[in-house]
Short mmCIF file of C-alpha atoms in Angstrom, two decimals:
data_model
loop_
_atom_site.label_atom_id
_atom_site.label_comp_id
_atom_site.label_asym_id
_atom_site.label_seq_id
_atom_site.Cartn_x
_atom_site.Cartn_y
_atom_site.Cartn_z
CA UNK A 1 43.41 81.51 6.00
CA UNK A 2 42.76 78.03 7.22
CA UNK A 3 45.48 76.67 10.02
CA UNK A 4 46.96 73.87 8.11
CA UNK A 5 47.50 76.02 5.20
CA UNK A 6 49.03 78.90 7.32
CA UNK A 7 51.58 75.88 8.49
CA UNK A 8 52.51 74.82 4.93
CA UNK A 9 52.84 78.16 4.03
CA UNK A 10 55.56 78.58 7.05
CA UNK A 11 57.07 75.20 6.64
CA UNK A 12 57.38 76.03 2.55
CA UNK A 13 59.50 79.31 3.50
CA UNK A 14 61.49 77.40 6.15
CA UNK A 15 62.18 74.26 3.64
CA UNK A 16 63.03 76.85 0.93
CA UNK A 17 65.36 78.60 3.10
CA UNK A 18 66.98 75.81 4.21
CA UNK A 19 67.43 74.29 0.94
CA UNK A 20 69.14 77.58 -0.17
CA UNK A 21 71.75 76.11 1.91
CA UNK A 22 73.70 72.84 1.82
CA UNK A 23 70.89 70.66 2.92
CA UNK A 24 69.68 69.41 -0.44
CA UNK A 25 72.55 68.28 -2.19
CA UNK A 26 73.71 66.41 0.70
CA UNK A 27 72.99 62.52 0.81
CA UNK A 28 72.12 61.52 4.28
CA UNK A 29 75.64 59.86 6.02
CA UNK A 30 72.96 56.79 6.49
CA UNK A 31 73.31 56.11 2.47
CA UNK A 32 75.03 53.26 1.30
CA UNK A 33 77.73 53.90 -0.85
CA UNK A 34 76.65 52.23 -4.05
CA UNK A 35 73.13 54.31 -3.30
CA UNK A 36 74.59 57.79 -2.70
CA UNK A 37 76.40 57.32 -6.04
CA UNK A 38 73.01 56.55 -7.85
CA UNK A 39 71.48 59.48 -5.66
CA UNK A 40 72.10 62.72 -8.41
CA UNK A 41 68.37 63.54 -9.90
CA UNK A 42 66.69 66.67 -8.71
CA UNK A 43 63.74 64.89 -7.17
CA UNK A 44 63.60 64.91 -3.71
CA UNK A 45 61.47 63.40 -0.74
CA UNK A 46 61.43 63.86 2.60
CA UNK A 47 59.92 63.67 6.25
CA UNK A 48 59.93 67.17 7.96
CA UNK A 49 59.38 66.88 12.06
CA UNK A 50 57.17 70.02 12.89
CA UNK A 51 58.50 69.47 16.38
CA UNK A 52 61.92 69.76 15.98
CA UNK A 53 62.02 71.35 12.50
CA UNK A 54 64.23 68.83 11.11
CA UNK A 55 64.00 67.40 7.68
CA UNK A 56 65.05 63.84 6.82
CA UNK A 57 66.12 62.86 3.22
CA UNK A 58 63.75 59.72 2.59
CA UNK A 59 64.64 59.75 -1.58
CA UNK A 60 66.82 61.80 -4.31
CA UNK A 61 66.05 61.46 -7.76
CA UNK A 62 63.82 58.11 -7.39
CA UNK A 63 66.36 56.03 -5.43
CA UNK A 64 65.68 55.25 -1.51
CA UNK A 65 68.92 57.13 0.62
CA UNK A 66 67.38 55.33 4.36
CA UNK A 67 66.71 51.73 4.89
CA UNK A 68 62.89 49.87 4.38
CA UNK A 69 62.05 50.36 7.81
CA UNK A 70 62.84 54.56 7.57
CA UNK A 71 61.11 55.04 4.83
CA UNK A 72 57.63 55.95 5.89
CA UNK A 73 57.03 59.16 7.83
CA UNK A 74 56.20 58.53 11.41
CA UNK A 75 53.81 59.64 13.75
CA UNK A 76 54.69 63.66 13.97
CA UNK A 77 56.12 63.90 10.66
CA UNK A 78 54.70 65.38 7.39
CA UNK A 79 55.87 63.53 3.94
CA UNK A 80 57.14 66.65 1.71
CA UNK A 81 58.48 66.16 -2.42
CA UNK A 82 60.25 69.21 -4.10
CA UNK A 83 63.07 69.58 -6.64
CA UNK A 84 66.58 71.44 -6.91
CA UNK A 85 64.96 74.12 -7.74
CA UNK A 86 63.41 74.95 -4.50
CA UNK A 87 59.70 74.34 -5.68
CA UNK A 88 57.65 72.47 -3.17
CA UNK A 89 55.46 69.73 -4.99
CA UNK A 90 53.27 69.05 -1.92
CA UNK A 91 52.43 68.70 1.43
CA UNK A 92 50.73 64.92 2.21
CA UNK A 93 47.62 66.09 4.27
CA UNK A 94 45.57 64.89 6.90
CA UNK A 95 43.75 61.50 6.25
CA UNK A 96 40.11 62.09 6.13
CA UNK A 97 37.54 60.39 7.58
CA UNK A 98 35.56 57.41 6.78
CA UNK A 99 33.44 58.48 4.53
CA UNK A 100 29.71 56.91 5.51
CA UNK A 101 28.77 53.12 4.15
CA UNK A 102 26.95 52.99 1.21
CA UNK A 103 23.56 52.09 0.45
CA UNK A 104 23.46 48.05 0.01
CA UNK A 105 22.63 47.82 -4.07
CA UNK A 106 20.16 45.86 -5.73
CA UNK A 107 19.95 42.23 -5.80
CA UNK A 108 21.54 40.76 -9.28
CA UNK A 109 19.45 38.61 -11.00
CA UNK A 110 19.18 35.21 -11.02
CA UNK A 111 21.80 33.12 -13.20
CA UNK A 112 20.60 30.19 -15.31
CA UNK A 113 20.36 26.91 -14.35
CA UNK A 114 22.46 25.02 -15.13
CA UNK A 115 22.70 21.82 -17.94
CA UNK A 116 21.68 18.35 -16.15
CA UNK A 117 25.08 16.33 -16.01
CA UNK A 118 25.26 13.04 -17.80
CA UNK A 119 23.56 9.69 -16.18
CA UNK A 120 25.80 7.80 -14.33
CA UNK A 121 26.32 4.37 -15.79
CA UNK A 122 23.95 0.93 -15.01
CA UNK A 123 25.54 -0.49 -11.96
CA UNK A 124 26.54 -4.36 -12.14
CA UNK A 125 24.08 -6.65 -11.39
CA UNK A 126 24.36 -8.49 -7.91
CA UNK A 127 25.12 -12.28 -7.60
CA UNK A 128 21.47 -14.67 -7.49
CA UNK A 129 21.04 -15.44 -4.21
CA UNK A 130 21.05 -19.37 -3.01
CA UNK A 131 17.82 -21.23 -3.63
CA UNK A 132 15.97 -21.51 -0.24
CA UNK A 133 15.85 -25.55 0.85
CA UNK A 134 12.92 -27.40 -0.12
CA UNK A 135 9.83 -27.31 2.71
CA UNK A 136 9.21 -30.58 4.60
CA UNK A 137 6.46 -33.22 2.39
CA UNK A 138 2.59 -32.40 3.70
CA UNK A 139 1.48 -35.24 5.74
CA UNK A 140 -0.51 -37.49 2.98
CA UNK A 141 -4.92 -36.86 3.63
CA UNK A 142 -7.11 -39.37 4.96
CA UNK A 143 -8.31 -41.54 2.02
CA UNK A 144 -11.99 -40.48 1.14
CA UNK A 145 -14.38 -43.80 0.93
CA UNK A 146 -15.10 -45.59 -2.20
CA UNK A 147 -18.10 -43.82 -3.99
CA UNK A 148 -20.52 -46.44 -5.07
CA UNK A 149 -21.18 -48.51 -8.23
CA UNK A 150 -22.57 -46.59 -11.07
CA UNK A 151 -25.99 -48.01 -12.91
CA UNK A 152 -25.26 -50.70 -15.61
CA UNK A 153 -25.45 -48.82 -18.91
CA UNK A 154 -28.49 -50.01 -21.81
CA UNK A 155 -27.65 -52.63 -23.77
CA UNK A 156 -26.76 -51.47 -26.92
CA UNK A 157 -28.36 -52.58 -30.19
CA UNK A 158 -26.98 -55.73 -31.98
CA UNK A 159 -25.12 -54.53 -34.87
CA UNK A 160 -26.19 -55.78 -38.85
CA UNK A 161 -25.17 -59.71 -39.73
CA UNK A 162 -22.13 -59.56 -41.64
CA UNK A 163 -21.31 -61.12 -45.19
CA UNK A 164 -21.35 -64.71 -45.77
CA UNK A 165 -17.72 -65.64 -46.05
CA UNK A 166 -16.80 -67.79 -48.66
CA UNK A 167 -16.97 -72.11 -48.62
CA UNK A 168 -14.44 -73.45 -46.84
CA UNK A 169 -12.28 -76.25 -48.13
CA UNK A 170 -13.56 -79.96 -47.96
CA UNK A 171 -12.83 -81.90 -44.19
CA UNK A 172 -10.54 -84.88 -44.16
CA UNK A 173 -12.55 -87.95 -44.08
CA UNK A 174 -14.34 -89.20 -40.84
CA UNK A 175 -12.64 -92.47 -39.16
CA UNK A 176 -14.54 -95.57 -40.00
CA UNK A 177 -17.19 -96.44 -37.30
CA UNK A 178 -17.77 -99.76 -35.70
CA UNK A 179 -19.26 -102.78 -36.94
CA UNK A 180 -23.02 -103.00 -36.21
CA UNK A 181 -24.33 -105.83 -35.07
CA UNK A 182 -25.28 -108.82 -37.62
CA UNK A 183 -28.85 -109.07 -38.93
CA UNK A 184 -30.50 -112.08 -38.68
CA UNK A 185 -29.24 -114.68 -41.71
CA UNK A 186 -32.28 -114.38 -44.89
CA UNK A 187 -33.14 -117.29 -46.60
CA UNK A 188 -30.83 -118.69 -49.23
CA UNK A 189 -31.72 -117.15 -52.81
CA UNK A 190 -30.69 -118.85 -55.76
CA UNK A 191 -27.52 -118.24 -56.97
CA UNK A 192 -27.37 -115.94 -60.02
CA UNK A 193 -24.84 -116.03 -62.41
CA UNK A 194 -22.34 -113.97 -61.91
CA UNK A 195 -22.00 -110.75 -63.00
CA UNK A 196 -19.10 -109.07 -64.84
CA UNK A 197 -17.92 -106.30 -62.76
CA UNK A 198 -19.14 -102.27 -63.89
CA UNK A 199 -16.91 -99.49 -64.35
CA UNK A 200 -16.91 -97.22 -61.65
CA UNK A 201 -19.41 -94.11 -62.26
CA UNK A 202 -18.07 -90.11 -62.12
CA UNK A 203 -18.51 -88.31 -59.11
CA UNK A 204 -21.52 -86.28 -59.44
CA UNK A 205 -21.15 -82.47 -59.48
CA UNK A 206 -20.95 -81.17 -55.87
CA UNK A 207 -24.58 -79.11 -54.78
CA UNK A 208 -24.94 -75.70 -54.03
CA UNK A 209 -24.88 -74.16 -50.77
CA UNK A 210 -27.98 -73.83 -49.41
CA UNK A 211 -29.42 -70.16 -47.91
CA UNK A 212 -28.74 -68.75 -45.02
CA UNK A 213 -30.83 -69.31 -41.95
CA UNK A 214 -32.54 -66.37 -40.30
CA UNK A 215 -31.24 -65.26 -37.51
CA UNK A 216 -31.77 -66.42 -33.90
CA UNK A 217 -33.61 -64.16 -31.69
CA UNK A 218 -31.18 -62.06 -29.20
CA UNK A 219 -30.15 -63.70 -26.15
CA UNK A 220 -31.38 -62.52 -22.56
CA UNK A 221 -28.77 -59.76 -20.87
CA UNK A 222 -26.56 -61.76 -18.51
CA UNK A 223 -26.22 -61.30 -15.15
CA UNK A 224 -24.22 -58.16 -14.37
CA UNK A 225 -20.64 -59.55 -13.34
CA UNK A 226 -19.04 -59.02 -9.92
CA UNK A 227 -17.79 -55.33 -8.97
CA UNK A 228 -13.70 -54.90 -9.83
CA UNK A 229 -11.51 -54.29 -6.97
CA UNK A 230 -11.38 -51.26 -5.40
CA UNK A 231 -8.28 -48.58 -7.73
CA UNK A 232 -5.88 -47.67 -6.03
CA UNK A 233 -6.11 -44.06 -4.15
CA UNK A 234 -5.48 -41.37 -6.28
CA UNK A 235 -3.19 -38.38 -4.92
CA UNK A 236 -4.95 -35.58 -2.41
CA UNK A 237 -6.06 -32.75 -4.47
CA UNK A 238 -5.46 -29.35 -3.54
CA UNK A 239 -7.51 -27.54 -0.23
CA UNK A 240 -10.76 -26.40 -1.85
CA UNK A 241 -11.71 -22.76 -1.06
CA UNK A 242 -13.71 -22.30 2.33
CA UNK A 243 -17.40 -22.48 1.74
CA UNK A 244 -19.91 -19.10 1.76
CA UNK A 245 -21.96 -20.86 4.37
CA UNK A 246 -22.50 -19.49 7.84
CA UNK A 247 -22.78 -21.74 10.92
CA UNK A 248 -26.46 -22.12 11.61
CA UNK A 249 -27.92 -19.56 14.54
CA UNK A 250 -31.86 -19.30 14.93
CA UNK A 251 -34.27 -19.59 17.30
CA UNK A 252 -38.48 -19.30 17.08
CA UNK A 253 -40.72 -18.55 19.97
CA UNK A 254 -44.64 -17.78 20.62
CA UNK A 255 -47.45 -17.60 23.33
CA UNK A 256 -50.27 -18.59 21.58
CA UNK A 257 -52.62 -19.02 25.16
CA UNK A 258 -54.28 -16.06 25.00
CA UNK A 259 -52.25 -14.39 27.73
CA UNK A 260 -52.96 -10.89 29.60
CA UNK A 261 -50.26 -8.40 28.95
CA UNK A 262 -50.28 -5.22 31.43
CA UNK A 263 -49.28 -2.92 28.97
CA UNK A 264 -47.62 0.73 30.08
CA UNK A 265 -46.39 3.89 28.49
CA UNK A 266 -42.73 2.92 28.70
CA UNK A 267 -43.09 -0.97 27.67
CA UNK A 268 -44.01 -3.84 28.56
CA UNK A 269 -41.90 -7.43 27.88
CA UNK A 270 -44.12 -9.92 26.10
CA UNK A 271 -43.32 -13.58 27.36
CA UNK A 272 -43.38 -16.16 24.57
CA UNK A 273 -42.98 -19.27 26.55
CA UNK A 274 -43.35 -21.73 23.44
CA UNK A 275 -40.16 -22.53 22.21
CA UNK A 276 -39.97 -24.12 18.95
CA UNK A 277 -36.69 -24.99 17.03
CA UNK A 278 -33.39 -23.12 18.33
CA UNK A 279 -29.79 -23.06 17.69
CA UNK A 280 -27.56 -20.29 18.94
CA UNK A 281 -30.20 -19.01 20.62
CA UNK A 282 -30.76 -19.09 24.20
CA UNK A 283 -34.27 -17.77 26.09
CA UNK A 284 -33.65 -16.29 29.88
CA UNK A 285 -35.69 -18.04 32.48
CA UNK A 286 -39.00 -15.99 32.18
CA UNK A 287 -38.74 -15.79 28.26
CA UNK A 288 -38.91 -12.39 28.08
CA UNK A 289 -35.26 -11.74 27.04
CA UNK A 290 -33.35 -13.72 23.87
CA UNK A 291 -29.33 -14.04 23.32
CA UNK A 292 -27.47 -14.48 20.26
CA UNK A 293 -24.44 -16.61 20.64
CA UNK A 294 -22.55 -16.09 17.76
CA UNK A 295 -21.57 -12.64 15.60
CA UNK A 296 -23.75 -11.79 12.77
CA UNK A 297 -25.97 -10.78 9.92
CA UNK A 298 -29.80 -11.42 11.32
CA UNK A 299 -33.18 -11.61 10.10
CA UNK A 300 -35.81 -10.54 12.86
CA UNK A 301 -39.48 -10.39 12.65
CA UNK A 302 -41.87 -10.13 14.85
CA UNK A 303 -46.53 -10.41 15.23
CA UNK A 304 -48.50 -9.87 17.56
CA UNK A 305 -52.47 -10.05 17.35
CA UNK A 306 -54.84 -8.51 19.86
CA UNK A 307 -58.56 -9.62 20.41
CA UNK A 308 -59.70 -5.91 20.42
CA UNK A 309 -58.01 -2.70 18.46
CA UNK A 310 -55.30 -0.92 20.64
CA UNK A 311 -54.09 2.40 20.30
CA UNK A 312 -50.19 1.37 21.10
CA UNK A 313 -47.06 0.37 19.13
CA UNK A 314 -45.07 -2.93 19.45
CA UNK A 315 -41.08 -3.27 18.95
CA UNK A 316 -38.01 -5.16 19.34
CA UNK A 317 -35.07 -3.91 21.48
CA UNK A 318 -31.50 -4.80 21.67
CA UNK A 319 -29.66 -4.88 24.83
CA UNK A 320 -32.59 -2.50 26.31
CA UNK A 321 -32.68 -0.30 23.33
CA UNK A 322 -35.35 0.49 20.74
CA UNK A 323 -34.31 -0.89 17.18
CA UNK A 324 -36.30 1.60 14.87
CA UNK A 325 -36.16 -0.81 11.61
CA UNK A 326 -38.46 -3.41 13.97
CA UNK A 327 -40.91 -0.57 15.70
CA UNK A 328 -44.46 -0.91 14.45
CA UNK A 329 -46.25 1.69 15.61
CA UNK A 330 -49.65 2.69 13.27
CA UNK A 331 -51.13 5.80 15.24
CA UNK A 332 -54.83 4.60 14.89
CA UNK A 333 -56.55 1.80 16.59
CA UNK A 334 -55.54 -1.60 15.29
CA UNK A 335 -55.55 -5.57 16.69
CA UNK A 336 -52.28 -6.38 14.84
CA UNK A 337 -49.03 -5.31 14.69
CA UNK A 338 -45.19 -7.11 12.43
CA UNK A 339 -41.79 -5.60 11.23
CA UNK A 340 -39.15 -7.64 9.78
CA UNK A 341 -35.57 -6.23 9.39
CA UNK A 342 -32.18 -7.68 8.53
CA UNK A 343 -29.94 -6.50 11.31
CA UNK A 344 -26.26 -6.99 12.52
CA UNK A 345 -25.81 -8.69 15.90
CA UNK A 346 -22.40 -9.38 18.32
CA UNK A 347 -22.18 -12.48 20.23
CA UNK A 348 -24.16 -12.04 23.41
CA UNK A 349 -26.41 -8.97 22.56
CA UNK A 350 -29.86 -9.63 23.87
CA UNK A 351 -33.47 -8.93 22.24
CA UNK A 352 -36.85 -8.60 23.52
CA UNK A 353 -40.46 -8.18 22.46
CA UNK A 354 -42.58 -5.41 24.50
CA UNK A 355 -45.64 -3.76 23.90
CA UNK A 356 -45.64 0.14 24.80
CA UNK A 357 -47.42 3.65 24.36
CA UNK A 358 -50.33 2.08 26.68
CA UNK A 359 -51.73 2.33 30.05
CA UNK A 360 -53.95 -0.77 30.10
CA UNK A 361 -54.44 -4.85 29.15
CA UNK A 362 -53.35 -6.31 26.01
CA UNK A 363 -55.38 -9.60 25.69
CA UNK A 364 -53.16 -11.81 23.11
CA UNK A 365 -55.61 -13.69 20.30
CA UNK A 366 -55.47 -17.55 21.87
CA UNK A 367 -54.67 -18.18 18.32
CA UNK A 368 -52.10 -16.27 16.39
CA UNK A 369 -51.23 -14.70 19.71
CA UNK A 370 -47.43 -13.43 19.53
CA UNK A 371 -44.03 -14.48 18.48
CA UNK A 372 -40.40 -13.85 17.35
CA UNK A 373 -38.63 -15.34 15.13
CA UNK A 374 -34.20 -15.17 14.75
CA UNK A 375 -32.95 -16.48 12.25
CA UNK A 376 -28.63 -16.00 11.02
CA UNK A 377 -28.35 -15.24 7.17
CA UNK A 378 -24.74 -13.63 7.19
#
């Protein structure tokens, strides 16, 4: 028989013993009185020392005979519940162990979202701020000069004669003029008899107006009348928008004397000592070497023409480096050679002309000889 039953069986015919006694019905001298009177059910509960063997009344018939703090078995003591009738209920056993954690369960799924709250209402709308002060007056432009006069327009043609308006009324009568002077006296008729004076005639009817005249052939132009004074200025218009032009940058140069070129394999500068027209162009002192002054779009080209056919190439470098666009190189015989390329420059960079892929004399044609031509288009 297991141990702790072999005790319980022991302590059961010990408690059962004792309780033949006096022990049971007895209310422990601890008991308030007003408890020990409530203290009459059959129902007991108690805390037996296995030490000592004693037995302490904990609870008789559901009502507590000890104090809070006496209530609980301590350490050493076994809780025990039985009736008047000497029946042990039970024995409280030993508290197990821990039983092991359990295995972590499955994740729960996830809840819905939730409903989007309600926009928050249209916040106020701020104060305007000040208006900024007005900016100081532009100082007024130079007056432009006075363009000049315009051509006098064509005369323009003379328009139909009008209608002949109608007859105007009769003039007051002319003042009487002078006197003449007083004809020489005639000879003395003889007197007539003397007549009796005539009733004065009518008027006669007044005549018709006569026909117009043709009319008189137009008049010379005048002279063309003094110019007006000078209008006042009218108000500066508005900045125009800067002009697509580029500041003017070129530069042309040739040797056209029939000159001896020792040509090699690597090159060979050609000098064009004729300088024609140049502007932002500058030639070094043995013109062999050119320099733009100014950042750009350019237009290069370059000729050359040989008295005799050459088996070489002629190009144009910038800042000692081939430029392929303006490399004319055939790969046959030939007495001429050109290439013409648009090409972007920077202030200072500096072009040549050379001759190469030779070991020998290029004789330039006295004529067309060489040149190279610069020329700024952006």
């Amino acid at each position: 028989m297991n141990k702790k039953w072999r005790q319980v069986g022991l302590y059961s015919v010990s408690v059962m013993a004792t309780t033949a006694a006096t022990l049971l019905p007895q209310v422990p001298a601890t008991a308030a009185p007003d408890v020990a009177a409530k203290a009459k059910g059959t129902s007991l509960v108690g805390c037996y020392d296995r030490s000592s063997g004693e037995l302490r009344l904990v609870s008789r018939g559901n009502v507590w005979l000890v104090p809070a703090g006496q209530r609980t078995c301590a350490t050493g003591e076994r809780r025990i519940r039985w009736s008047m009738g000497g029946s042990i209920v039970g024995l409280q056993g030993v508290k197990g162990d821990r039983g092991a954690t359990g295995a972590k369960g499955a994740t729960g799924a996830a809840g819905t979202n939730g409903t989007a709250g309600a926009d928050g209402a249209t916040g106020a709308t701020g104060a305007s701020g000040a208006d900024g002060a007005d900016g100081a007056t532009g100082a007024t432009g130079a007056t432009g000069a006075s363009g000049l006069d315009g051509a006098d327009g064509a005369t323009g043609a003379t328009g139909a004669t009008g209608a002949t308006g109608a007859s105007g009324l009769d003039g007051a009568d002319g003042a009487i003029g002078a006197t003449g002077p007083a004809g020489p006296t005639g000879a003395t008729g003889a007197t007539g008899a003397t007549g009796s004076d005539g009733s004065n005639g009518s008027d006669g009817a007044t005549g018709s107006n006569g026909s117009d005249g043709s009319d008189g052939a137009i008049g010379a132009t005048g002279a063309t009348g003094p110019t007006g004074a000078t209008g006042a200025t009218g108000a500066t218009g508005a900045t125009g928008a800067d002009g697509a032009g580029v500041a003017p940058a070129y530069g042309s140069f040739a040797n056209n004397s029939g000159a001896l070129v020792a040509v090699v394999l690597g090159g060979t500068d050609i000098a064009l000592p004729a300088v024609g027209a140049t502007s932002g162009v500058t030639a070094n002192g043995g013109n062999t070497q050119f320099t733009v002054d100014t950042t750009g779009v350019y237009e290069v080209s370059f000729q050359v023409q040989s008295t005799v056919g050459l088996l070489m190439g002629v190009r144009v470098g910038v800042n000692g480096a081939p430029n392929s666009l303006l490399d004319d190189f055939a790969g046959v015989s030939t007495t001429g050679w050109s290439a013409t390329a648009t090409v972007s420059l920077a202030a200072g960079d500096v072009l040549d002309l050379e001759a190469y892929g030779l070991l020998g004399v290029l004789t330039l044609d006295g004529g067309a000889g060489a040149s190279l031509s610069v020329l700024r288009v952006g």
